[in-house]
Structure formats: C-alpha cells, structure tokens
PDB file of C-alpha atoms in Angstrom:
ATOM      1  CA  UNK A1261      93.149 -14.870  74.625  1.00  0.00           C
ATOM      2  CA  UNK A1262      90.425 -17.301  75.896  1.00  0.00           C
ATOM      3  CA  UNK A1263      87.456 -15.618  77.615  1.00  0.00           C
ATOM      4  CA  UNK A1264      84.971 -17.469  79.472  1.00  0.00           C
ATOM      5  CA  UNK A1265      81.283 -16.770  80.380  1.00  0.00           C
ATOM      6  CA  UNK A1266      79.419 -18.076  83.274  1.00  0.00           C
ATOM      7  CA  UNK A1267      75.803 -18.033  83.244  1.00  0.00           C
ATOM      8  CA  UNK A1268      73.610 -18.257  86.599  1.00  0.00           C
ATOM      9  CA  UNK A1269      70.555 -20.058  86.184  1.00  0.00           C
ATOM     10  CA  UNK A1270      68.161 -17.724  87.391  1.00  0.00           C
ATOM     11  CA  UNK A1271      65.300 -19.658  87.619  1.00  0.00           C
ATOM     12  CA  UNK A1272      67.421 -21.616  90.259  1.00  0.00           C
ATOM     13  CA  UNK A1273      65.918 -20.460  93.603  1.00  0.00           C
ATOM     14  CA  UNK A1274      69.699 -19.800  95.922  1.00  0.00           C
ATOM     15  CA  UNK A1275      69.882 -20.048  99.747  1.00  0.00           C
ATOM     16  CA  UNK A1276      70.007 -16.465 101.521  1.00  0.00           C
ATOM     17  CA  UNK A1277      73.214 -16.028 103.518  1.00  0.00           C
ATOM     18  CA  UNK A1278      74.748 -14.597 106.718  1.00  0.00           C
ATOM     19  CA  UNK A1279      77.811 -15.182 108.137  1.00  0.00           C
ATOM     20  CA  UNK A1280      76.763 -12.992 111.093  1.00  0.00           C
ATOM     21  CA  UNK A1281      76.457 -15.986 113.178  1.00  0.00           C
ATOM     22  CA  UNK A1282      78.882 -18.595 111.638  1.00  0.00           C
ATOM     23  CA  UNK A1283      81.394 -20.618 113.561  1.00  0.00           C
ATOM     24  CA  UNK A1284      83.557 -22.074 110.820  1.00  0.00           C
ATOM     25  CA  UNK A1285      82.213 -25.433 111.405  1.00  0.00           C
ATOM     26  CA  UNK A1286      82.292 -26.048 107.768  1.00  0.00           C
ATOM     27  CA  UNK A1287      79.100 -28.169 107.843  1.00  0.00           C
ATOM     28  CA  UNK A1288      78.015 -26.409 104.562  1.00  0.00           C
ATOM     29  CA  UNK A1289      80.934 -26.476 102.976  1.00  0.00           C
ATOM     30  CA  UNK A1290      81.152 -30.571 103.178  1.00  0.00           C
ATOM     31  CA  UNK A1291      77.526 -31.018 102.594  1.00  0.00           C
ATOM     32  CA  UNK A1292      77.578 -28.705  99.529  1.00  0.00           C
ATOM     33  CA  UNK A1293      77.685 -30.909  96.009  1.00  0.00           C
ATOM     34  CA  UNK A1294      78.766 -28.295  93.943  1.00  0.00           C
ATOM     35  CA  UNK A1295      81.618 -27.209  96.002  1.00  0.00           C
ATOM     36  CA  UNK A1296      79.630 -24.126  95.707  1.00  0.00           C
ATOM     37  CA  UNK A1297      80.697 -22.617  99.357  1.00  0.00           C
ATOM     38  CA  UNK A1298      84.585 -22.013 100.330  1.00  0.00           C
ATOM     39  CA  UNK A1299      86.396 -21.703 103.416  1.00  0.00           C
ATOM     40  CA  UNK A1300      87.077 -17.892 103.965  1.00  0.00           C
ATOM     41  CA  UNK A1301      89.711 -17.167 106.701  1.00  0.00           C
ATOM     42  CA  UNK A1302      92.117 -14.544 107.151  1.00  0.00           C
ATOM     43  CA  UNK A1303      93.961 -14.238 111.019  1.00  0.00           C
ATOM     44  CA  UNK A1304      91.044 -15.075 113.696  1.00  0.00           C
ATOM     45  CA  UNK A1305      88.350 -14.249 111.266  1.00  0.00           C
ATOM     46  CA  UNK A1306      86.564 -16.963 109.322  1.00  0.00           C
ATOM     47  CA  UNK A1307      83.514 -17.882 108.060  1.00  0.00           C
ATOM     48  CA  UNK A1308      82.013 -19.620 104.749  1.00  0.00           C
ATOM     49  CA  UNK A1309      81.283 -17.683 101.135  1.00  0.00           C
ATOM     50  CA  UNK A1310      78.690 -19.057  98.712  1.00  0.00           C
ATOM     51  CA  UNK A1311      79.597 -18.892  95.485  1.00  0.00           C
ATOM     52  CA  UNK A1312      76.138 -18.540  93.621  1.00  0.00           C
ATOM     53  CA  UNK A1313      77.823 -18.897  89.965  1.00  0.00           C
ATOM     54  CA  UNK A1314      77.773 -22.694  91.114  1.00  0.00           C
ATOM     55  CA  UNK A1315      74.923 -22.867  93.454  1.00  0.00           C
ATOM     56  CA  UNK A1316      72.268 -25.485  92.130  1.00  0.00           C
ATOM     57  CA  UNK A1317      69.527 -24.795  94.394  1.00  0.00           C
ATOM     58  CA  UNK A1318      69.364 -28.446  96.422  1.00  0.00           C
ATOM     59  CA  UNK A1319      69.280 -26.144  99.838  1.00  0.00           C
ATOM     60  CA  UNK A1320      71.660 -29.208 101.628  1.00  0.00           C
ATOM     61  CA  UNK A1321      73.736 -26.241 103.300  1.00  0.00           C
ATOM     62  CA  UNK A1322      70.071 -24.910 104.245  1.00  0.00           C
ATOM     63  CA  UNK A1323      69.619 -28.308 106.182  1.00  0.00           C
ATOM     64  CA  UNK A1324      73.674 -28.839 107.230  1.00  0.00           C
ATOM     65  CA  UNK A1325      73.658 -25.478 108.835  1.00  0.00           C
ATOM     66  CA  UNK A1326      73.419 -26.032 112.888  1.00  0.00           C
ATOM     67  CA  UNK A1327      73.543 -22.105 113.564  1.00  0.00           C
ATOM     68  CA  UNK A1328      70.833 -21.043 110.280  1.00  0.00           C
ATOM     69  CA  UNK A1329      73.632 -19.022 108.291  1.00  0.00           C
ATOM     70  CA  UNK A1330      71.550 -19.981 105.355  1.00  0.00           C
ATOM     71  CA  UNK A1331      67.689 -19.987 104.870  1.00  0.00           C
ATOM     72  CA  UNK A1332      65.619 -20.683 101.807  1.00  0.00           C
ATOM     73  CA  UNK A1333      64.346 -17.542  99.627  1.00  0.00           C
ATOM     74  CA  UNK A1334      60.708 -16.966  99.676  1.00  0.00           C
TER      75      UNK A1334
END
C-alpha cells in the first residue's frame, strides 16, 4: 500500500473564488500553469474548481478572468 501526502504551501498567497458568476469560458482554466483549475460540468450546470493543493500563487486566472470569479486575498 503506497500512501501519498500533499503539502500546501501556506505561505503561498491563493486567489479567492466564486463561481457565482462564471460562464464556463474556461479562460482560467487555459491560462492556469499548474493545471490547478478543472472543468466542472454536470447536465446544464458548469463552472471551474480550483484545486489549491496545486495552486502556486502567480494570480494569471486573477488576470484571465473577464467576469472576476477570482480576486487576490488581502
């Protein structure tokens, strides 16, 4: 049996997220270098999903966002 660990770096400061107002675009999701932020879709509903295990803290999703789904922590 093989466990693995994943360790955030919390001195790493993440994006906040919503998906209260995203389109699917997928903007963030192509702009992310991590591949930190999937597609999330099931029927009509979809929207993205950071994953902040893999989240480096370069904010390009911040900046690729057209509809401000993600904003930078204070």
């Amino acid at each position: 049996m093989v466990h693995i660990t994943l360790f955030m770096k919390k001195d790493v400061k993440k994006p906040e997220f919503s998906s209260h107002n995203c389109t699917a675009c997928w903007k963030c999701v192509d702009a992310c270098p991590e591949k930190a932020i999937i597609r999330v879709g099931f029927l009509w509903h979809r929207h993205a999903k950071p994953l902040y295990y893999r989240c480096i803290g370069c904010n390009r999703c911040v900046a690729a966002c057209p509809h401000g789904c993600f904003r930078e922590k204070d």
